[in-house]
mmCIF file with all atom_site columns, C-alpha atoms in Angstrom:
data_model
loop_
_atom_site.group_PDB
_atom_site.id
_atom_site.type_symbol
_atom_site.label_atom_id
_atom_site.label_alt_id
_atom_site.label_comp_id
_atom_site.label_asym_id
_atom_site.label_entity_id
_atom_site.label_seq_id
_atom_site.pdbx_PDB_ins_code
_atom_site.Cartn_x
_atom_site.Cartn_y
_atom_site.Cartn_z
_atom_site.occupancy
_atom_site.B_iso_or_equiv
_atom_site.pdbx_formal_charge
_atom_site.auth_seq_id
_atom_site.auth_comp_id
_atom_site.auth_asym_id
_atom_site.auth_atom_id
_atom_site.pdbx_PDB_model_num
ATOM 1   C CA . UNK A 1 1   ? 63.031 -179.804 164.687 1.00 96.00 ? 70  UNK A CA 1
ATOM 2   C CA . UNK A 1 2   ? 61.293 -179.434 168.200 1.00 98.00 ? 71  UNK A CA 1
ATOM 3   C CA . UNK A 1 3   ? 59.900 -175.999 168.443 1.00 98.00 ? 72  UNK A CA 1
ATOM 4   C CA . UNK A 1 4   ? 59.828 -173.901 171.855 1.00 98.00 ? 73  UNK A CA 1
ATOM 5   C CA . UNK A 1 5   ? 57.027 -171.322 172.193 1.00 98.00 ? 74  UNK A CA 1
ATOM 6   C CA . UNK A 1 6   ? 57.390 -169.040 175.011 1.00 98.00 ? 75  UNK A CA 1
ATOM 7   C CA . UNK A 1 7   ? 54.786 -166.684 176.448 1.00 98.00 ? 76  UNK A CA 1
ATOM 8   C CA . UNK A 1 8   ? 54.301 -164.082 177.068 1.00 98.00 ? 77  UNK A CA 1
ATOM 9   C CA . UNK A 1 9   ? 56.882 -162.171 174.522 1.00 97.00 ? 78  UNK A CA 1
ATOM 10  C CA . UNK A 1 10  ? 56.879 -159.494 176.825 1.00 97.00 ? 79  UNK A CA 1
ATOM 11  C CA . UNK A 1 11  ? 55.554 -158.479 180.235 1.00 97.00 ? 80  UNK A CA 1
ATOM 12  C CA . UNK A 1 12  ? 55.577 -155.361 182.566 1.00 97.00 ? 81  UNK A CA 1
ATOM 13  C CA . UNK A 1 13  ? 55.873 -155.745 186.231 1.00 96.00 ? 82  UNK A CA 1
ATOM 14  C CA . UNK A 1 14  ? 56.860 -154.046 189.368 1.00 96.00 ? 83  UNK A CA 1
ATOM 15  C CA . UNK A 1 15  ? 59.412 -154.746 191.903 1.00 96.00 ? 84  UNK A CA 1
ATOM 16  C CA . UNK A 1 16  ? 58.386 -157.409 194.491 1.00 96.00 ? 85  UNK A CA 1
ATOM 17  C CA . UNK A 1 17  ? 55.774 -158.842 191.936 1.00 97.00 ? 86  UNK A CA 1
ATOM 18  C CA . UNK A 1 18  ? 55.456 -162.761 191.135 1.00 98.00 ? 87  UNK A CA 1
ATOM 19  C CA . UNK A 1 19  ? 56.400 -163.401 187.653 1.00 98.00 ? 88  UNK A CA 1
ATOM 20  C CA . UNK A 1 20  ? 55.667 -166.575 185.710 1.00 98.00 ? 89  UNK A CA 1
ATOM 21  C CA . UNK A 1 21  ? 56.981 -167.393 181.893 1.00 98.00 ? 90  UNK A CA 1
ATOM 22  C CA . UNK A 1 22  ? 55.736 -170.337 180.039 1.00 98.00 ? 91  UNK A CA 1
ATOM 23  C CA . UNK A 1 23  ? 57.629 -172.716 177.493 1.00 98.00 ? 92  UNK A CA 1
ATOM 24  C CA . UNK A 1 24  ? 55.745 -175.174 175.413 1.00 98.00 ? 93  UNK A CA 1
ATOM 25  C CA . UNK A 1 25  ? 57.752 -177.466 173.315 1.00 98.00 ? 94  UNK A CA 1
ATOM 26  C CA . UNK A 1 26  ? 56.323 -179.116 170.248 1.00 98.00 ? 95  UNK A CA 1
ATOM 27  C CA . UNK A 1 27  ? 56.962 -182.609 171.430 1.00 98.00 ? 96  UNK A CA 1
ATOM 28  C CA . UNK A 1 28  ? 57.742 -184.064 174.940 1.00 97.00 ? 97  UNK A CA 1
ATOM 29  C CA . UNK A 1 29  ? 61.217 -183.164 176.029 1.00 97.00 ? 98  UNK A CA 1
ATOM 30  C CA . UNK A 1 30  ? 61.675 -185.142 179.442 1.00 96.00 ? 99  UNK A CA 1
ATOM 31  C CA . UNK A 1 31  ? 62.871 -182.072 181.447 1.00 96.00 ? 100 UNK A CA 1
ATOM 32  C CA . UNK A 1 32  ? 65.578 -181.539 179.190 1.00 97.00 ? 101 UNK A CA 1
ATOM 33  C CA . UNK A 1 33  ? 65.045 -177.750 179.590 1.00 98.00 ? 102 UNK A CA 1
ATOM 34  C CA . UNK A 1 34  ? 67.362 -174.770 180.604 1.00 98.00 ? 103 UNK A CA 1
ATOM 35  C CA . UNK A 1 35  ? 66.235 -171.232 181.200 1.00 98.00 ? 104 UNK A CA 1
ATOM 36  C CA . UNK A 1 36  ? 68.741 -168.246 180.614 1.00 98.00 ? 105 UNK A CA 1
ATOM 37  C CA . UNK A 1 37  ? 68.546 -164.661 181.422 1.00 98.00 ? 106 UNK A CA 1
ATOM 38  C CA . UNK A 1 38  ? 70.265 -162.089 179.094 1.00 98.00 ? 107 UNK A CA 1
ATOM 39  C CA . UNK A 1 39  ? 70.874 -158.551 179.769 1.00 97.00 ? 108 UNK A CA 1
ATOM 40  C CA . UNK A 1 40  ? 71.576 -155.926 176.904 1.00 95.00 ? 109 UNK A CA 1
ATOM 41  C CA . UNK A 1 41  ? 74.902 -156.529 175.270 1.00 95.00 ? 110 UNK A CA 1
ATOM 42  C CA . UNK A 1 42  ? 75.752 -159.344 177.382 1.00 97.00 ? 111 UNK A CA 1
ATOM 43  C CA . UNK A 1 43  ? 75.927 -163.264 176.872 1.00 98.00 ? 112 UNK A CA 1
ATOM 44  C CA . UNK A 1 44  ? 73.038 -165.303 178.194 1.00 98.00 ? 113 UNK A CA 1
ATOM 45  C CA . UNK A 1 45  ? 73.395 -166.657 182.059 1.00 98.00 ? 114 UNK A CA 1
ATOM 46  C CA . UNK A 1 46  ? 72.197 -169.915 182.938 1.00 98.00 ? 115 UNK A CA 1
ATOM 47  C CA . UNK A 1 47  ? 69.591 -169.714 185.469 1.00 98.00 ? 116 UNK A CA 1
ATOM 48  C CA . UNK A 1 48  ? 67.979 -173.214 185.614 1.00 98.00 ? 117 UNK A CA 1
ATOM 49  C CA . UNK A 1 49  ? 68.560 -176.860 184.128 1.00 97.00 ? 118 UNK A CA 1
ATOM 50  C CA . UNK A 1 50  ? 66.893 -179.982 184.173 1.00 96.00 ? 119 UNK A CA 1
ATOM 51  C CA . UNK A 1 51  ? 63.596 -177.946 184.254 1.00 97.00 ? 120 UNK A CA 1
ATOM 52  C CA . UNK A 1 52  ? 63.817 -177.356 187.909 1.00 97.00 ? 121 UNK A CA 1
ATOM 53  C CA . UNK A 1 53  ? 67.500 -177.594 189.046 1.00 97.00 ? 122 UNK A CA 1
ATOM 54  C CA . UNK A 1 54  ? 68.943 -174.088 190.268 1.00 97.00 ? 123 UNK A CA 1
ATOM 55  C CA . UNK A 1 55  ? 72.412 -173.252 188.840 1.00 97.00 ? 124 UNK A CA 1
ATOM 56  C CA . UNK A 1 56  ? 74.977 -172.419 191.587 1.00 95.00 ? 125 UNK A CA 1
ATOM 57  C CA . UNK A 1 57  ? 74.954 -168.905 192.458 1.00 97.00 ? 126 UNK A CA 1
ATOM 58  C CA . UNK A 1 58  ? 71.494 -168.102 191.234 1.00 98.00 ? 127 UNK A CA 1
ATOM 59  C CA . UNK A 1 59  ? 68.941 -166.565 193.519 1.00 98.00 ? 128 UNK A CA 1
ATOM 60  C CA . UNK A 1 60  ? 66.453 -168.708 195.054 1.00 98.00 ? 129 UNK A CA 1
ATOM 61  C CA . UNK A 1 61  ? 63.411 -166.416 194.049 1.00 98.00 ? 130 UNK A CA 1
ATOM 62  C CA . UNK A 1 62  ? 64.272 -168.326 190.788 1.00 98.00 ? 131 UNK A CA 1
ATOM 63  C CA . UNK A 1 63  ? 62.382 -171.837 190.318 1.00 98.00 ? 132 UNK A CA 1
ATOM 64  C CA . UNK A 1 64  ? 61.458 -173.823 187.371 1.00 98.00 ? 133 UNK A CA 1
ATOM 65  C CA . UNK A 1 65  ? 58.693 -176.575 186.965 1.00 98.00 ? 134 UNK A CA 1
ATOM 66  C CA . UNK A 1 66  ? 57.049 -178.631 184.295 1.00 98.00 ? 135 UNK A CA 1
ATOM 67  C CA . UNK A 1 67  ? 57.033 -181.778 182.593 1.00 97.00 ? 136 UNK A CA 1
ATOM 68  C CA . UNK A 1 68  ? 56.096 -183.295 179.147 1.00 97.00 ? 137 UNK A CA 1
ATOM 69  C CA . UNK A 1 69  ? 55.916 -180.291 176.918 1.00 98.00 ? 138 UNK A CA 1
ATOM 70  C CA . UNK A 1 70  ? 54.983 -177.503 179.260 1.00 98.00 ? 139 UNK A CA 1
ATOM 71  C CA . UNK A 1 71  ? 57.312 -175.841 181.492 1.00 98.00 ? 140 UNK A CA 1
ATOM 72  C CA . UNK A 1 72  ? 57.345 -172.598 183.528 1.00 98.00 ? 141 UNK A CA 1
ATOM 73  C CA . UNK A 1 73  ? 59.927 -170.251 185.205 1.00 98.00 ? 142 UNK A CA 1
ATOM 74  C CA . UNK A 1 74  ? 58.620 -168.096 188.122 1.00 98.00 ? 143 UNK A CA 1
ATOM 75  C CA . UNK A 1 75  ? 60.533 -165.377 189.718 1.00 98.00 ? 144 UNK A CA 1
ATOM 76  C CA . UNK A 1 76  ? 58.855 -165.259 193.226 1.00 98.00 ? 145 UNK A CA 1
ATOM 77  C CA . UNK A 1 77  ? 59.536 -161.623 194.079 1.00 97.00 ? 146 UNK A CA 1
ATOM 78  C CA . UNK A 1 78  ? 60.983 -159.333 191.203 1.00 97.00 ? 147 UNK A CA 1
ATOM 79  C CA . UNK A 1 79  ? 64.070 -157.487 191.976 1.00 96.00 ? 148 UNK A CA 1
ATOM 80  C CA . UNK A 1 80  ? 65.521 -154.594 190.036 1.00 94.00 ? 149 UNK A CA 1
ATOM 81  C CA . UNK A 1 81  ? 68.190 -156.574 188.635 1.00 96.00 ? 150 UNK A CA 1
ATOM 82  C CA . UNK A 1 82  ? 65.775 -159.267 187.119 1.00 97.00 ? 151 UNK A CA 1
ATOM 83  C CA . UNK A 1 83  ? 64.622 -156.742 184.448 1.00 94.00 ? 152 UNK A CA 1
ATOM 84  C CA . UNK A 1 84  ? 66.070 -158.756 181.405 1.00 97.00 ? 153 UNK A CA 1
ATOM 85  C CA . UNK A 1 85  ? 65.164 -160.939 178.515 1.00 98.00 ? 154 UNK A CA 1
ATOM 86  C CA . UNK A 1 86  ? 64.532 -164.804 179.639 1.00 98.00 ? 155 UNK A CA 1
ATOM 87  C CA . UNK A 1 87  ? 65.101 -167.570 177.112 1.00 98.00 ? 156 UNK A CA 1
ATOM 88  C CA . UNK A 1 88  ? 64.007 -171.277 177.432 1.00 98.00 ? 157 UNK A CA 1
ATOM 89  C CA . UNK A 1 89  ? 66.167 -173.875 175.501 1.00 98.00 ? 158 UNK A CA 1
ATOM 90  C CA . UNK A 1 90  ? 65.598 -177.589 175.084 1.00 98.00 ? 159 UNK A CA 1
ATOM 91  C CA . UNK A 1 91  ? 68.695 -180.152 175.057 1.00 96.00 ? 160 UNK A CA 1
ATOM 92  C CA . UNK A 1 92  ? 66.532 -183.154 174.174 1.00 96.00 ? 161 UNK A CA 1
ATOM 93  C CA . UNK A 1 93  ? 67.390 -183.461 170.674 1.00 95.00 ? 162 UNK A CA 1
ATOM 94  C CA . UNK A 1 94  ? 69.347 -181.758 167.909 1.00 94.00 ? 163 UNK A CA 1
ATOM 95  C CA . UNK A 1 95  ? 69.029 -179.262 166.523 1.00 96.00 ? 164 UNK A CA 1
ATOM 96  C CA . UNK A 1 96  ? 68.778 -177.608 170.139 1.00 97.00 ? 165 UNK A CA 1
ATOM 97  C CA . UNK A 1 97  ? 66.469 -174.920 170.045 1.00 98.00 ? 166 UNK A CA 1
ATOM 98  C CA . UNK A 1 98  ? 65.460 -171.789 171.863 1.00 98.00 ? 167 UNK A CA 1
ATOM 99  C CA . UNK A 1 99  ? 62.334 -170.039 172.814 1.00 98.00 ? 168 UNK A CA 1
ATOM 100 C CA . UNK A 1 100 ? 61.624 -166.771 171.376 1.00 97.00 ? 169 UNK A CA 1
ATOM 101 C CA . UNK A 1 101 ? 62.230 -164.825 174.592 1.00 98.00 ? 170 UNK A CA 1
ATOM 102 C CA . UNK A 1 102 ? 60.415 -163.017 177.316 1.00 98.00 ? 171 UNK A CA 1
ATOM 103 C CA . UNK A 1 103 ? 61.320 -159.524 177.968 1.00 98.00 ? 172 UNK A CA 1
ATOM 104 C CA . UNK A 1 104 ? 60.648 -158.284 181.539 1.00 98.00 ? 173 UNK A CA 1
ATOM 105 C CA . UNK A 1 105 ? 60.316 -154.740 181.825 1.00 96.00 ? 174 UNK A CA 1
ATOM 106 C CA . UNK A 1 106 ? 59.336 -152.301 184.546 1.00 87.00 ? 175 UNK A CA 1
ATOM 107 C CA . UNK A 1 107 ? 55.964 -151.270 185.121 1.00 87.00 ? 176 UNK A CA 1
ATOM 108 C CA . UNK B 2 1   ? 88.293 -168.682 187.096 1.00 96.00 ? 6   UNK B CA 1
ATOM 109 C CA . UNK B 2 2   ? 86.240 -170.552 184.487 1.00 97.00 ? 7   UNK B CA 1
ATOM 110 C CA . UNK B 2 3   ? 85.717 -168.648 181.418 1.00 98.00 ? 8   UNK B CA 1
ATOM 111 C CA . UNK B 2 4   ? 85.704 -168.359 177.718 1.00 98.00 ? 9   UNK B CA 1
ATOM 112 C CA . UNK B 2 5   ? 87.165 -165.330 175.761 1.00 98.00 ? 10  UNK B CA 1
ATOM 113 C CA . UNK B 2 6   ? 86.615 -164.685 172.471 1.00 98.00 ? 11  UNK B CA 1
ATOM 114 C CA . UNK B 2 7   ? 88.001 -162.828 169.496 1.00 98.00 ? 12  UNK B CA 1
ATOM 115 C CA . UNK B 2 8   ? 87.051 -159.369 168.626 1.00 98.00 ? 13  UNK B CA 1
ATOM 116 C CA . UNK B 2 9   ? 84.523 -157.835 166.233 1.00 98.00 ? 14  UNK B CA 1
ATOM 117 C CA . UNK B 2 10  ? 85.006 -157.889 162.662 1.00 98.00 ? 15  UNK B CA 1
ATOM 118 C CA . UNK B 2 11  ? 83.292 -156.368 159.404 1.00 98.00 ? 16  UNK B CA 1
ATOM 119 C CA . UNK B 2 12  ? 83.218 -158.543 156.519 1.00 98.00 ? 17  UNK B CA 1
ATOM 120 C CA . UNK B 2 13  ? 82.055 -158.325 152.641 1.00 98.00 ? 18  UNK B CA 1
ATOM 121 C CA . UNK B 2 14  ? 79.483 -160.510 151.348 1.00 98.00 ? 19  UNK B CA 1
ATOM 122 C CA . UNK B 2 15  ? 80.972 -163.736 149.917 1.00 98.00 ? 20  UNK B CA 1
ATOM 123 C CA . UNK B 2 16  ? 83.998 -163.501 152.289 1.00 98.00 ? 21  UNK B CA 1
ATOM 124 C CA . UNK B 2 17  ? 84.673 -165.767 155.233 1.00 98.00 ? 22  UNK B CA 1
ATOM 125 C CA . UNK B 2 18  ? 85.418 -165.338 158.911 1.00 98.00 ? 23  UNK B CA 1
ATOM 126 C CA . UNK B 2 19  ? 86.901 -167.379 161.817 1.00 98.00 ? 24  UNK B CA 1
ATOM 127 C CA . UNK B 2 20  ? 86.074 -166.648 165.515 1.00 98.00 ? 25  UNK B CA 1
ATOM 128 C CA . UNK B 2 21  ? 88.246 -167.898 168.227 1.00 98.00 ? 26  UNK B CA 1
ATOM 129 C CA . UNK B 2 22  ? 87.139 -168.985 171.739 1.00 98.00 ? 27  UNK B CA 1
ATOM 130 C CA . UNK B 2 23  ? 90.024 -169.574 174.407 1.00 98.00 ? 28  UNK B CA 1
ATOM 131 C CA . UNK B 2 24  ? 89.067 -171.506 177.456 1.00 98.00 ? 29  UNK B CA 1
ATOM 132 C CA . UNK B 2 25  ? 90.627 -171.078 180.781 1.00 98.00 ? 30  UNK B CA 1
ATOM 133 C CA . UNK B 2 26  ? 90.237 -172.252 184.406 1.00 98.00 ? 31  UNK B CA 1
ATOM 134 C CA . UNK B 2 27  ? 88.850 -175.859 183.356 1.00 97.00 ? 32  UNK B CA 1
ATOM 135 C CA . UNK B 2 28  ? 90.073 -178.708 181.487 1.00 96.00 ? 33  UNK B CA 1
ATOM 136 C CA . UNK B 2 29  ? 89.333 -177.881 177.753 1.00 96.00 ? 34  UNK B CA 1
ATOM 137 C CA . UNK B 2 30  ? 89.063 -181.491 176.399 1.00 95.00 ? 35  UNK B CA 1
ATOM 138 C CA . UNK B 2 31  ? 86.395 -182.438 179.094 1.00 94.00 ? 36  UNK B CA 1
ATOM 139 C CA . UNK B 2 32  ? 83.668 -180.499 177.798 1.00 95.00 ? 37  UNK B CA 1
ATOM 140 C CA . UNK B 2 33  ? 81.875 -179.761 174.279 1.00 96.00 ? 38  UNK B CA 1
ATOM 141 C CA . UNK B 2 34  ? 81.950 -176.342 172.923 1.00 97.00 ? 39  UNK B CA 1
ATOM 142 C CA . UNK B 2 35  ? 78.737 -175.222 171.395 1.00 98.00 ? 40  UNK B CA 1
ATOM 143 C CA . UNK B 2 36  ? 78.338 -172.169 168.852 1.00 98.00 ? 41  UNK B CA 1
ATOM 144 C CA . UNK B 2 37  ? 75.209 -170.042 169.062 1.00 98.00 ? 42  UNK B CA 1
ATOM 145 C CA . UNK B 2 38  ? 74.396 -166.795 167.079 1.00 98.00 ? 43  UNK B CA 1
ATOM 146 C CA . UNK B 2 39  ? 71.904 -163.911 167.899 1.00 98.00 ? 44  UNK B CA 1
ATOM 147 C CA . UNK B 2 40  ? 70.959 -161.326 164.878 1.00 97.00 ? 45  UNK B CA 1
ATOM 148 C CA . UNK B 2 41  ? 70.412 -157.889 166.086 1.00 96.00 ? 46  UNK B CA 1
ATOM 149 C CA . UNK B 2 42  ? 67.303 -157.579 168.264 1.00 93.00 ? 47  UNK B CA 1
ATOM 150 C CA . UNK B 2 43  ? 66.540 -161.160 167.580 1.00 94.00 ? 48  UNK B CA 1
ATOM 151 C CA . UNK B 2 44  ? 66.545 -164.486 169.509 1.00 95.00 ? 49  UNK B CA 1
ATOM 152 C CA . UNK B 2 45  ? 68.978 -167.150 169.603 1.00 98.00 ? 50  UNK B CA 1
ATOM 153 C CA . UNK B 2 46  ? 70.129 -169.750 166.917 1.00 98.00 ? 51  UNK B CA 1
ATOM 154 C CA . UNK B 2 47  ? 72.094 -172.746 167.552 1.00 98.00 ? 52  UNK B CA 1
ATOM 155 C CA . UNK B 2 48  ? 74.705 -173.684 164.943 1.00 98.00 ? 53  UNK B CA 1
ATOM 156 C CA . UNK B 2 49  ? 76.592 -176.809 166.336 1.00 97.00 ? 54  UNK B CA 1
ATOM 157 C CA . UNK B 2 50  ? 79.270 -178.246 168.367 1.00 96.00 ? 55  UNK B CA 1
ATOM 158 C CA . UNK B 2 51  ? 82.729 -179.670 168.778 1.00 96.00 ? 56  UNK B CA 1
ATOM 159 C CA . UNK B 2 52  ? 84.066 -182.191 170.914 1.00 94.00 ? 57  UNK B CA 1
ATOM 160 C CA . UNK B 2 53  ? 87.752 -180.831 171.483 1.00 90.00 ? 58  UNK B CA 1
ATOM 161 C CA . UNK B 2 54  ? 88.997 -184.377 172.841 1.00 86.00 ? 59  UNK B CA 1
ATOM 162 C CA . UNK B 2 55  ? 87.463 -186.087 169.693 1.00 70.00 ? 60  UNK B CA 1
ATOM 163 C CA . UNK B 2 56  ? 89.746 -185.264 167.110 1.00 71.00 ? 61  UNK B CA 1
ATOM 164 C CA . UNK B 2 57  ? 87.598 -182.364 166.008 1.00 67.00 ? 62  UNK B CA 1
ATOM 165 C CA . UNK B 2 58  ? 84.429 -184.491 166.016 1.00 91.00 ? 63  UNK B CA 1
ATOM 166 C CA . UNK B 2 59  ? 81.531 -181.863 165.409 1.00 93.00 ? 64  UNK B CA 1
ATOM 167 C CA . UNK B 2 60  ? 78.063 -181.623 164.291 1.00 95.00 ? 65  UNK B CA 1
ATOM 168 C CA . UNK B 2 61  ? 76.447 -178.684 162.572 1.00 96.00 ? 66  UNK B CA 1
ATOM 169 C CA . UNK B 2 62  ? 72.732 -177.482 162.160 1.00 96.00 ? 67  UNK B CA 1
ATOM 170 C CA . UNK B 2 63  ? 71.156 -178.308 158.856 1.00 96.00 ? 68  UNK B CA 1
ATOM 171 C CA . UNK B 2 64  ? 70.817 -174.433 157.994 1.00 94.00 ? 69  UNK B CA 1
ATOM 172 C CA . UNK B 2 65  ? 74.774 -174.064 158.470 1.00 95.00 ? 70  UNK B CA 1
ATOM 173 C CA . UNK B 2 66  ? 75.860 -177.467 157.019 1.00 93.00 ? 71  UNK B CA 1
ATOM 174 C CA . UNK B 2 67  ? 78.170 -176.892 153.732 1.00 95.00 ? 72  UNK B CA 1
ATOM 175 C CA . UNK B 2 68  ? 79.283 -173.269 155.171 1.00 97.00 ? 73  UNK B CA 1
ATOM 176 C CA . UNK B 2 69  ? 80.403 -173.984 158.710 1.00 98.00 ? 74  UNK B CA 1
ATOM 177 C CA . UNK B 2 70  ? 83.316 -175.539 160.181 1.00 97.00 ? 75  UNK B CA 1
ATOM 178 C CA . UNK B 2 71  ? 84.170 -176.030 163.942 1.00 96.00 ? 76  UNK B CA 1
ATOM 179 C CA . UNK B 2 72  ? 87.538 -177.010 165.027 1.00 95.00 ? 77  UNK B CA 1
ATOM 180 C CA . UNK B 2 73  ? 89.553 -177.029 168.210 1.00 94.00 ? 78  UNK B CA 1
ATOM 181 C CA . UNK B 2 74  ? 93.391 -176.823 169.029 1.00 94.00 ? 79  UNK B CA 1
ATOM 182 C CA . UNK B 2 75  ? 93.979 -178.628 172.439 1.00 94.00 ? 80  UNK B CA 1
ATOM 183 C CA . UNK B 2 76  ? 97.462 -177.268 172.933 1.00 95.00 ? 81  UNK B CA 1
ATOM 184 C CA . UNK B 2 77  ? 96.126 -173.827 173.287 1.00 96.00 ? 82  UNK B CA 1
ATOM 185 C CA . UNK B 2 78  ? 92.608 -174.674 174.848 1.00 97.00 ? 83  UNK B CA 1
ATOM 186 C CA . UNK B 2 79  ? 90.897 -172.606 171.890 1.00 97.00 ? 84  UNK B CA 1
ATOM 187 C CA . UNK B 2 80  ? 87.788 -173.442 169.760 1.00 97.00 ? 85  UNK B CA 1
ATOM 188 C CA . UNK B 2 81  ? 87.089 -172.169 166.422 1.00 97.00 ? 86  UNK B CA 1
ATOM 189 C CA . UNK B 2 82  ? 84.132 -171.123 164.097 1.00 98.00 ? 87  UNK B CA 1
ATOM 190 C CA . UNK B 2 83  ? 84.623 -170.486 160.670 1.00 98.00 ? 88  UNK B CA 1
ATOM 191 C CA . UNK B 2 84  ? 81.940 -169.518 158.242 1.00 98.00 ? 89  UNK B CA 1
ATOM 192 C CA . UNK B 2 85  ? 82.308 -168.981 154.685 1.00 98.00 ? 90  UNK B CA 1
ATOM 193 C CA . UNK B 2 86  ? 80.176 -167.362 151.906 1.00 97.00 ? 91  UNK B CA 1
ATOM 194 C CA . UNK B 2 87  ? 78.970 -164.606 154.330 1.00 98.00 ? 92  UNK B CA 1
ATOM 195 C CA . UNK B 2 88  ? 75.502 -162.860 153.516 1.00 97.00 ? 93  UNK B CA 1
ATOM 196 C CA . UNK B 2 89  ? 74.059 -159.854 155.033 1.00 97.00 ? 94  UNK B CA 1
ATOM 197 C CA . UNK B 2 90  ? 71.832 -162.039 157.330 1.00 97.00 ? 95  UNK B CA 1
ATOM 198 C CA . UNK B 2 91  ? 74.794 -163.756 158.850 1.00 98.00 ? 96  UNK B CA 1
ATOM 199 C CA . UNK B 2 92  ? 75.235 -160.340 160.784 1.00 98.00 ? 97  UNK B CA 1
ATOM 200 C CA . UNK B 2 93  ? 75.045 -161.150 164.049 1.00 98.00 ? 98  UNK B CA 1
ATOM 201 C CA . UNK B 2 94  ? 76.522 -161.760 167.482 1.00 98.00 ? 99  UNK B CA 1
ATOM 202 C CA . UNK B 2 95  ? 78.227 -165.254 167.856 1.00 98.00 ? 100 UNK B CA 1
ATOM 203 C CA . UNK B 2 96  ? 78.652 -167.081 171.195 1.00 98.00 ? 101 UNK B CA 1
ATOM 204 C CA . UNK B 2 97  ? 80.518 -169.989 172.201 1.00 98.00 ? 102 UNK B CA 1
ATOM 205 C CA . UNK B 2 98  ? 79.408 -171.831 175.095 1.00 98.00 ? 103 UNK B CA 1
ATOM 206 C CA . UNK B 2 99  ? 80.391 -174.874 177.129 1.00 98.00 ? 104 UNK B CA 1
ATOM 207 C CA . UNK B 2 100 ? 78.085 -177.557 177.621 1.00 96.00 ? 105 UNK B CA 1
ATOM 208 C CA . UNK B 2 101 ? 77.754 -178.853 181.141 1.00 93.00 ? 106 UNK B CA 1
ATOM 209 C CA . UNK B 2 102 ? 76.344 -182.603 181.212 1.00 89.00 ? 107 UNK B CA 1
ATOM 210 C CA . UNK B 2 103 ? 75.489 -182.829 184.691 1.00 83.00 ? 108 UNK B CA 1
ATOM 211 C CA . UNK B 2 104 ? 74.920 -186.027 186.101 1.00 83.00 ? 109 UNK B CA 1
ATOM 212 C CA . UNK B 2 105 ? 71.769 -187.173 184.116 1.00 83.00 ? 110 UNK B CA 1
ATOM 213 C CA . UNK B 2 106 ? 70.791 -186.589 180.393 1.00 81.00 ? 111 UNK B CA 1
ATOM 214 C CA . UNK B 2 107 ? 68.303 -184.125 181.124 1.00 83.00 ? 112 UNK B CA 1
ATOM 215 C CA . UNK B 2 108 ? 70.808 -181.995 182.952 1.00 90.00 ? 113 UNK B CA 1
ATOM 216 C CA . UNK B 2 109 ? 72.661 -180.902 179.886 1.00 94.00 ? 114 UNK B CA 1
ATOM 217 C CA . UNK B 2 110 ? 72.938 -176.847 179.838 1.00 96.00 ? 115 UNK B CA 1
ATOM 218 C CA . UNK B 2 111 ? 75.101 -173.986 178.663 1.00 98.00 ? 116 UNK B CA 1
ATOM 219 C CA . UNK B 2 112 ? 77.047 -173.090 181.685 1.00 97.00 ? 117 UNK B CA 1
ATOM 220 C CA . UNK B 2 113 ? 79.680 -171.023 180.511 1.00 98.00 ? 118 UNK B CA 1
ATOM 221 C CA . UNK B 2 114 ? 79.487 -168.476 177.635 1.00 98.00 ? 119 UNK B CA 1
ATOM 222 C CA . UNK B 2 115 ? 82.039 -166.285 175.798 1.00 98.00 ? 120 UNK B CA 1
ATOM 223 C CA . UNK B 2 116 ? 81.490 -162.671 175.683 1.00 98.00 ? 121 UNK B CA 1
ATOM 224 C CA . UNK B 2 117 ? 80.120 -162.711 172.374 1.00 98.00 ? 122 UNK B CA 1
ATOM 225 C CA . UNK B 2 118 ? 81.883 -161.591 168.832 1.00 98.00 ? 123 UNK B CA 1
ATOM 226 C CA . UNK B 2 119 ? 79.773 -159.177 166.700 1.00 98.00 ? 124 UNK B CA 1
ATOM 227 C CA . UNK B 2 120 ? 80.386 -159.867 162.847 1.00 98.00 ? 125 UNK B CA 1
ATOM 228 C CA . UNK B 2 121 ? 78.712 -157.394 160.440 1.00 98.00 ? 126 UNK B CA 1
ATOM 229 C CA . UNK B 2 122 ? 78.537 -158.484 156.919 1.00 98.00 ? 127 UNK B CA 1
ATOM 230 C CA . UNK B 2 123 ? 78.383 -155.335 154.738 1.00 97.00 ? 128 UNK B CA 1
ATOM 231 C CA . UNK B 2 124 ? 79.412 -154.104 151.247 1.00 95.00 ? 129 UNK B CA 1
#
């Protein structure tokens, strides 16, 4: 199974901050990576797919990059509605696996 | 509006079974695989498997669930089902169905539409 390791597991940031979340796969996944945002009591919401492609309707302050085993989600200027948990997921090989999540909290 | 609407919460006793439904609307049900993902309270996301609604119920299950899970679909009512048997306390979780969008290239696969989730509590 491909293990997805996300870091940090939590972070505190202020509105307007630049935030970076990292996801490392236990083997290369050829950009088969998606990022999701989840708010309490809600289903996850797709932000990016193919490592860097922005889902329709998602604000452009979200961006993704990476290759091979290492991937990054960046929020360029954190907004109040961005405080949530973020998950990465690899779609390269079954079983599909998720990172453990990063909780973004208000500083 | 493209959406997946799931059945309501349930409380089950250990050893019982549960069947969760996921009704699709706003798109061609048979054109997309449906996956199931669960989330235990306060925990991360765990993938369970998929069903191809256009494939005569062709399905694939994660090894952790093989022998206990069955995923089916009814194309006449655009509904997918997840059945889990032999419930244990650690099956207590929110169960989500999700549509897999394949994009243009293989690396673009992602879950673009999710159901609202169904809370299943297993308790004696």
